[in-house]
Amino acid sequence: MLDRELVSEVLSVARAGGADFAELFMEDTVTTNLHLLQGKVKDAGGGNIYGAGLRLFYGTNVVYAYTNDCTREGLLEVARAMARARGQGGEVDARGAGGLDFRSLDAQKLWNVREHPLRTSKQAKLEIARRAYGAARVGHVKTVDVTYIDVAQRILVANSLGDWSEDERVRSRLMVSAIAEDGSDRATGYNGPGAALGMEFFDGDLPERAGAEAARIANAMLRAGYAPAGKLPVVIGNAFGGVIFHEACGHILETTSVAKKASVFADKLGEKIAHESVSAVDDGTIPGAWGSINVDDEATPSERTVLIENGVLKSFMVDRLGELQTGYRRTGSGRRQDYTFAPTSRMRNTFILEGDKTPEELIAGVEFGLYARTMGGGSVSPGTGDYNFSVNEGYLIRNGEIAEPVRGAALVGNGAQDLLNIVGVAKDLSRGQGMCGSLSGSIPTDVGQPHILVSEITVGGRA
Amino acid sequence: MTANTQLKFEEARSFLLSLAKERGVQLEVFAQRGTETTVQAFGGQVSEFKLSSKQGVGLRALSNGAWGYAYTENLSRDALSRAFRSAVENAELVEPAPHAVLAAHAEPPAMDLFGEGLSGVTVERKVAVALRLEQAAKESDARVVTVPYAEYSDGESETAVANTEGLDRAFKELHAYQYLGPLVAEDGQNKMKMAFQVTREFEELDPTATALEATRKALALLGARPAPSGVFPAVIENECMALLLAVFSGIFSGKMVEEGKSPLASKLGERIGSDLVTILDDATLERGLSSRPFDAEGYPSAPVTLVQGGELRGFLHNTETAAKAGVSSTGHASRPSYKGTVGVSPTNFVLASGEGTRDDLLTQLGTGLLLTDVQGVHAGANPITGEFSLQAEGFWVENGVVAYPLDVFTVAGNFLDLLRSVEAVGSDTKMSIYGAIAPSVRISSINVGGQ
């Protein structure tokens, strides 16, 4: 993407104020966005994200800058401004002088994209969206929105240690929203499968399944009553149900909060923090998975990181800065939305591993509780561990059986406490796709889990 | 990719418009550029310093009666030409929009959103604000354990809209803001609260006051007790009410109405709230966070009343949704950035104030809930149905005074029921970080999920 000599010069100029480390990130990203409302093409757009970010470390302090002007003069101008940013400009530090001899990292190619979206017509992409729409028009569904997205992000990361890494990340996604209506009752359903794959992701009946799932939820919830309020045992569904682990636990295992002691798990490495039935990983190496990466945004190869093993905290998610701050080994977790963000430690594909129960066994053990079958999103306050997430599709459990549907409720609690309350884990692991928002922007991540039983969670419904 | 020569912002616009005129395509160019400085403090040092410079153009082509979009941050001639071709190609895929039109709209009002500018503010002074935030919080109370978030940020930006019908206008704006989140601890309980200040003048920032506000809010939450489950009368504090208002503002969008996604769709002229409820949107407020002289189509800004004394009077519109509804645009065409498509969004969304302080409302309440914040609105609030079920923060009130803070609990209800249940509106108007503005209100009941 850029000439090696130029990159070397830019990094050297940026370090002229005495920085310990300099890194350049550049991207050239092409996106396609198609939006179908009621089967008709409402919007067609997309475009070109194009820019470069430069990062300097002075000890563990960071200077970051970005620009859209990736010409030689544009980049050098930013580098010079950065060298002056700490007010000690002008002095050329010994470490800043001289050219860099870049070595390309051994290219870790975990999977290949077969059908590149840029070589596929937009008509073919619209056809995929239309198939999802057709499958969603069932029962009482009156309104269907389908959004088709593909992204091809070409990146370059190079740093003053001599690391040089280039990659292309292709991602495809379909998002279906269905609104069911009957008289004055309304309910919504959603499904949004995605992958780090090209058009081959849509092979088979994936579009139909996505449409049908959104419609199924909307129809199921149309005549639902309100969930009860208070503390109840809750069985949480698999796939996107894993958002509970993502919010309640994942975010506070990122070194960004650990390093500032703004995490309730900061000093707990090697300690038991969850029920012994709980093991969890953050795995960036699953071929084609939505949150997978060959290499992170700091040129560290991706890996499978075991976070919790049989209830014991095994590792945090560590980026380059987190490694400097905490001394923990880097885990290839440095990620960012785009060049406008400095990378921070982030999740990739995070999920709870399989246990030995069946979902039916978990439900059978509950006399009165909630079955949270599909989930919406959530959030957490890292300092306190207080989290929330919303139930899109819920049912009451009465005498060990699934009973009447209840409308979306919030589940709230405290991550450190509720991990200990996961008392049963089934063997039906699957994953769901989402966009995770945090300090370094919005990035694709998978959440996942088998069905789990939590002995007690506060359910926000109507008393 | 070659490092192509980048056109200047203005050159890029005129290059695109001349391309469009050559090809006989109607084109709108929405362009933004800006610079920002961000300083984060941690442990008495600058932990992160960020400088940014960003620009990009969003194209909207009207070709054979249909809109096609494209954007680019690469302003080389090649990339701009590619974006133009892409916008025209995209228009061929899209259903024609019978009311689509580009025009040279009336002149916008003159507004100063730039103040004194930032050119006279040194880096040292910006750094001092960030450091002061952290230091003031730490000095304020021994129970402040750490300040994980302390940040100063400023920015200058320019937004320009031009089209082939002769419209060409731009405005500059400035913001300077600070926020912090101190972590406080006592008896094994951790609490964190954010406080912020946003201004259009650097000189107005008061880091000590914001730090004290954040610490005071966090300390007030210590000693929390389990919340009861049940239905209780409540006072919703101004900032929290403004947040709820912002989250549900979409129900007033003419686009949501047209697409059958607003629960207010068939209720024009009907009573939708108690007669104490008046809601308006005013993009021309002198001190508003979202103020602007014109919208994303270049249409001039003006205040609009949506609910008057509980009666639904109208919706927010851009030119297209307005034409479909048989009314005039209210100047609420929006684009999240040049990357996005044109929709409808509120600006400074306001619940008009009434009489009485928050304490007056608490006295009227007697016993019940004081709701001070909600979390998880992106998932737990549904603007299509009006339903919400959210993580909440607040206090139990007894005999008209705050008795104690509550452990994490939930509130649930429907936003339209909430508007109908308003029994008093205070005068203590406050702006939330989302740009909505509201006073504290007292409502007859809300569902609480706790113990």
PDB file of C-alpha atoms in Angstrom, chain B residues 182-339:
ATOM      1  CA  PRO B 182     -14.086   8.489  39.041  1.00  0.00           C
ATOM      2  CA  LEU B 183     -14.310   5.076  40.723  1.00  0.00           C
ATOM      3  CA  VAL B 184     -15.264   5.287  44.381  1.00  0.00           C
ATOM      4  CA  ALA B 185     -15.254   2.439  46.883  1.00  0.00           C
ATOM      5  CA  GLU B 186     -16.439   1.833  50.435  1.00  0.00           C
ATOM      6  CA  ASP B 187     -17.126  -1.397  52.332  1.00  0.00           C
ATOM      7  CA  GLY B 188     -16.469  -3.522  49.241  1.00  0.00           C
ATOM      8  CA  GLN B 189     -18.890  -1.567  47.073  1.00  0.00           C
ATOM      9  CA  ASN B 190     -17.569   0.002  43.844  1.00  0.00           C
ATOM     10  CA  LYS B 191     -19.433   2.846  42.133  1.00  0.00           C
ATOM     11  CA  MET B 192     -18.553   4.927  39.092  1.00  0.00           C
ATOM     12  CA  LYS B 193     -20.354   7.917  37.623  1.00  0.00           C
ATOM     13  CA  MET B 194     -19.597  10.071  34.617  1.00  0.00           C
ATOM     14  CA  ALA B 195     -19.975  13.826  34.466  1.00  0.00           C
ATOM     15  CA  PHE B 196     -19.328  16.041  31.452  1.00  0.00           C
ATOM     16  CA  GLN B 197     -19.423  19.603  30.184  1.00  0.00           C
ATOM     17  CA  VAL B 198     -19.766  20.574  26.533  1.00  0.00           C
ATOM     18  CA  THR B 199     -19.366  24.136  25.324  1.00  0.00           C
ATOM     19  CA  ARG B 200     -18.664  26.159  22.213  1.00  0.00           C
ATOM     20  CA  GLU B 201     -16.086  28.286  24.062  1.00  0.00           C
ATOM     21  CA  PHE B 202     -12.923  26.842  25.623  1.00  0.00           C
ATOM     22  CA  GLU B 203     -12.916  29.545  28.284  1.00  0.00           C
ATOM     23  CA  GLU B 204     -16.193  28.291  29.725  1.00  0.00           C
ATOM     24  CA  LEU B 205     -14.834  24.881  30.725  1.00  0.00           C
ATOM     25  CA  ASP B 206     -14.662  24.392  34.469  1.00  0.00           C
ATOM     26  CA  PRO B 207     -12.844  21.107  35.173  1.00  0.00           C
ATOM     27  CA  THR B 208     -13.032  21.410  38.948  1.00  0.00           C
ATOM     28  CA  ALA B 209     -16.798  21.829  38.912  1.00  0.00           C
ATOM     29  CA  THR B 210     -17.266  18.846  36.590  1.00  0.00           C
ATOM     30  CA  ALA B 211     -14.928  16.709  38.698  1.00  0.00           C
ATOM     31  CA  LEU B 212     -16.816  17.589  41.865  1.00  0.00           C
ATOM     32  CA  GLU B 213     -20.119  16.820  40.165  1.00  0.00           C
ATOM     33  CA  ALA B 214     -18.882  13.353  39.124  1.00  0.00           C
ATOM     34  CA  THR B 215     -17.520  12.523  42.569  1.00  0.00           C
ATOM     35  CA  ARG B 216     -20.634  13.776  44.303  1.00  0.00           C
ATOM     36  CA  LYS B 217     -22.796  11.608  42.033  1.00  0.00           C
ATOM     37  CA  ALA B 218     -20.617   8.521  42.541  1.00  0.00           C
ATOM     38  CA  LEU B 219     -20.389   8.935  46.325  1.00  0.00           C
ATOM     39  CA  ALA B 220     -24.155   9.342  46.578  1.00  0.00           C
ATOM     40  CA  LEU B 221     -24.513   5.777  45.230  1.00  0.00           C
ATOM     41  CA  LEU B 222     -22.446   4.207  48.026  1.00  0.00           C
ATOM     42  CA  GLY B 223     -24.369   2.295  50.658  1.00  0.00           C
ATOM     43  CA  ALA B 224     -26.887   1.057  48.118  1.00  0.00           C
ATOM     44  CA  ARG B 225     -29.606  -1.290  49.314  1.00  0.00           C
ATOM     45  CA  PRO B 226     -31.685  -3.778  47.334  1.00  0.00           C
ATOM     46  CA  ALA B 227     -34.530  -2.223  45.380  1.00  0.00           C
ATOM     47  CA  PRO B 228     -38.050  -3.537  45.951  1.00  0.00           C
ATOM     48  CA  SER B 229     -39.997  -5.048  43.046  1.00  0.00           C
ATOM     49  CA  GLY B 230     -43.312  -3.414  42.338  1.00  0.00           C
ATOM     50  CA  VAL B 231     -45.130  -0.481  40.783  1.00  0.00           C
ATOM     51  CA  PHE B 232     -44.200   2.851  42.332  1.00  0.00           C
ATOM     52  CA  PRO B 233     -44.739   6.562  41.734  1.00  0.00           C
ATOM     53  CA  ALA B 234     -41.517   8.199  40.570  1.00  0.00           C
ATOM     54  CA  VAL B 235     -39.615  11.352  39.838  1.00  0.00           C
ATOM     55  CA  ILE B 236     -37.411  11.058  36.751  1.00  0.00           C
ATOM     56  CA  GLU B 237     -34.442  13.394  37.112  1.00  0.00           C
ATOM     57  CA  ASN B 238     -33.807  15.894  34.293  1.00  0.00           C
ATOM     58  CA  GLU B 239     -30.751  14.229  32.708  1.00  0.00           C
ATOM     59  CA  CYS B 240     -32.419  10.816  32.734  1.00  0.00           C
ATOM     60  CA  MET B 241     -35.637  12.239  31.277  1.00  0.00           C
ATOM     61  CA  ALA B 242     -33.596  13.894  28.523  1.00  0.00           C
ATOM     62  CA  LEU B 243     -31.979  10.538  27.763  1.00  0.00           C
ATOM     63  CA  LEU B 244     -35.362   8.771  27.506  1.00  0.00           C
ATOM     64  CA  LEU B 245     -36.637  11.585  25.300  1.00  0.00           C
ATOM     65  CA  ALA B 246     -33.623  11.218  22.986  1.00  0.00           C
ATOM     66  CA  VAL B 247     -34.029   7.433  22.778  1.00  0.00           C
ATOM     67  CA  PHE B 248     -37.694   7.648  21.794  1.00  0.00           C
ATOM     68  CA  SER B 249     -37.403  10.756  19.589  1.00  0.00           C
ATOM     69  CA  GLY B 250     -37.594   8.398  16.577  1.00  0.00           C
ATOM     70  CA  ILE B 251     -41.340   7.986  17.098  1.00  0.00           C
ATOM     71  CA  PHE B 252     -41.697  11.620  15.927  1.00  0.00           C
ATOM     72  CA  SER B 253     -39.789  10.966  12.698  1.00  0.00           C
ATOM     73  CA  GLY B 254     -41.812  11.440   9.510  1.00  0.00           C
ATOM     74  CA  LYS B 255     -39.700   8.686   7.951  1.00  0.00           C
ATOM     75  CA  MET B 256     -40.596   6.188  10.682  1.00  0.00           C
ATOM     76  CA  VAL B 257     -44.254   7.166  10.266  1.00  0.00           C
ATOM     77  CA  GLU B 258     -44.088   6.676   6.495  1.00  0.00           C
ATOM     78  CA  GLU B 259     -42.437   3.272   6.887  1.00  0.00           C
ATOM     79  CA  GLY B 260     -45.019   2.098   9.404  1.00  0.00           C
ATOM     80  CA  LYS B 261     -42.515   1.952  12.237  1.00  0.00           C
ATOM     81  CA  SER B 262     -43.807   4.664  14.561  1.00  0.00           C
ATOM     82  CA  PRO B 263     -46.442   3.910  17.193  1.00  0.00           C
ATOM     83  CA  LEU B 264     -47.682   7.501  16.581  1.00  0.00           C
ATOM     84  CA  ALA B 265     -48.412   6.886  12.878  1.00  0.00           C
ATOM     85  CA  SER B 266     -52.187   7.427  12.978  1.00  0.00           C
ATOM     86  CA  LYS B 267     -52.379   9.729  15.971  1.00  0.00           C
ATOM     87  CA  LEU B 268     -51.968  13.223  14.478  1.00  0.00           C
ATOM     88  CA  GLY B 269     -54.253  15.642  16.326  1.00  0.00           C
ATOM     89  CA  GLU B 270     -54.835  13.165  19.140  1.00  0.00           C
ATOM     90  CA  ARG B 271     -53.887  13.477  22.782  1.00  0.00           C
ATOM     91  CA  ILE B 272     -50.748  11.391  23.364  1.00  0.00           C
ATOM     92  CA  GLY B 273     -49.521  12.783  26.683  1.00  0.00           C
ATOM     93  CA  SER B 274     -50.801  14.562  29.774  1.00  0.00           C
ATOM     94  CA  ASP B 275     -51.650  18.226  29.194  1.00  0.00           C
ATOM     95  CA  LEU B 276     -48.380  19.164  30.922  1.00  0.00           C
ATOM     96  CA  VAL B 277     -46.397  17.671  28.021  1.00  0.00           C
ATOM     97  CA  THR B 278     -45.086  20.019  25.335  1.00  0.00           C
ATOM     98  CA  ILE B 279     -42.315  18.773  23.043  1.00  0.00           C
ATOM     99  CA  LEU B 280     -40.453  20.760  20.440  1.00  0.00           C
ATOM    100  CA  ASP B 281     -37.315  20.629  18.377  1.00  0.00           C
ATOM    101  CA  ASP B 282     -35.206  23.728  17.869  1.00  0.00           C
ATOM    102  CA  ALA B 283     -32.060  23.611  15.744  1.00  0.00           C
ATOM    103  CA  THR B 284     -31.575  27.357  16.192  1.00  0.00           C
ATOM    104  CA  LEU B 285     -30.993  27.364  19.976  1.00  0.00           C
ATOM    105  CA  GLU B 286     -28.007  29.571  20.664  1.00  0.00           C
ATOM    106  CA  ARG B 287     -26.416  27.120  23.146  1.00  0.00           C
ATOM    107  CA  GLY B 288     -27.734  23.830  21.806  1.00  0.00           C
ATOM    108  CA  LEU B 289     -25.426  20.873  21.282  1.00  0.00           C
ATOM    109  CA  SER B 290     -27.052  20.027  17.945  1.00  0.00           C
ATOM    110  CA  SER B 291     -27.673  23.545  16.661  1.00  0.00           C
ATOM    111  CA  ARG B 292     -27.095  24.253  12.977  1.00  0.00           C
ATOM    112  CA  PRO B 293     -28.295  26.806  10.408  1.00  0.00           C
ATOM    113  CA  PHE B 294     -29.443  24.182   7.858  1.00  0.00           C
ATOM    114  CA  ASP B 295     -29.946  20.446   7.591  1.00  0.00           C
ATOM    115  CA  ALA B 296     -28.215  17.735   5.532  1.00  0.00           C
ATOM    116  CA  GLU B 297     -30.096  18.870   2.399  1.00  0.00           C
ATOM    117  CA  GLY B 298     -29.222  22.519   2.973  1.00  0.00           C
ATOM    118  CA  TYR B 299     -32.802  23.282   4.099  1.00  0.00           C
ATOM    119  CA  PRO B 300     -32.956  26.200   6.608  1.00  0.00           C
ATOM    120  CA  SER B 301     -33.466  25.450  10.303  1.00  0.00           C
ATOM    121  CA  ALA B 302     -36.466  26.655  12.308  1.00  0.00           C
ATOM    122  CA  PRO B 303     -38.122  25.566  15.572  1.00  0.00           C
ATOM    123  CA  VAL B 304     -41.032  23.139  15.306  1.00  0.00           C
ATOM    124  CA  THR B 305     -43.614  22.170  17.934  1.00  0.00           C
ATOM    125  CA  LEU B 306     -44.474  18.462  17.935  1.00  0.00           C
ATOM    126  CA  VAL B 307     -46.661  18.100  21.008  1.00  0.00           C
ATOM    127  CA  GLN B 308     -48.592  21.017  22.509  1.00  0.00           C
ATOM    128  CA  GLY B 309     -50.353  20.491  25.839  1.00  0.00           C
ATOM    129  CA  GLY B 310     -50.389  16.737  25.235  1.00  0.00           C
ATOM    130  CA  GLU B 311     -51.762  16.933  21.675  1.00  0.00           C
ATOM    131  CA  LEU B 312     -49.715  15.565  18.753  1.00  0.00           C
ATOM    132  CA  ARG B 313     -49.279  18.472  16.300  1.00  0.00           C
ATOM    133  CA  GLY B 314     -46.790  17.145  13.750  1.00  0.00           C
ATOM    134  CA  PHE B 315     -43.715  15.151  12.842  1.00  0.00           C
ATOM    135  CA  LEU B 316     -40.125  15.872  11.867  1.00  0.00           C
ATOM    136  CA  HIS B 317     -39.517  15.854   8.095  1.00  0.00           C
ATOM    137  CA  ASN B 318     -36.974  16.124   5.346  1.00  0.00           C
ATOM    138  CA  THR B 319     -38.099  17.319   1.886  1.00  0.00           C
ATOM    139  CA  GLU B 320     -39.035  13.841   0.699  1.00  0.00           C
ATOM    140  CA  THR B 321     -41.001  12.601   3.739  1.00  0.00           C
ATOM    141  CA  ALA B 322     -42.688  16.017   3.899  1.00  0.00           C
ATOM    142  CA  ALA B 323     -43.787  15.842   0.238  1.00  0.00           C
ATOM    143  CA  LYS B 324     -45.233  12.366   0.805  1.00  0.00           C
ATOM    144  CA  ALA B 325     -47.132  13.607   3.865  1.00  0.00           C
ATOM    145  CA  GLY B 326     -48.328  16.721   2.001  1.00  0.00           C
ATOM    146  CA  VAL B 327     -46.549  19.196   4.267  1.00  0.00           C
ATOM    147  CA  SER B 328     -43.364  21.293   4.110  1.00  0.00           C
ATOM    148  CA  SER B 329     -39.963  20.095   5.273  1.00  0.00           C
ATOM    149  CA  THR B 330     -39.217  20.994   8.877  1.00  0.00           C
ATOM    150  CA  GLY B 331     -35.480  21.021   8.091  1.00  0.00           C
ATOM    151  CA  HIS B 332     -34.676  17.693   9.730  1.00  0.00           C
ATOM    152  CA  ALA B 333     -32.858  15.866   6.957  1.00  0.00           C
ATOM    153  CA  SER B 334     -29.959  14.112   8.645  1.00  0.00           C
ATOM    154  CA  ARG B 335     -26.847  12.202   7.718  1.00  0.00           C
ATOM    155  CA  PRO B 336     -24.894  10.433  10.461  1.00  0.00           C
ATOM    156  CA  SER B 337     -21.813  11.407   8.419  1.00  0.00           C
ATOM    157  CA  TYR B 338     -20.935  11.550   4.737  1.00  0.00           C
ATOM    158  CA  LYS B 339     -20.957   7.747   4.871  1.00  0.00           C
TER     159      LYS B 339
END
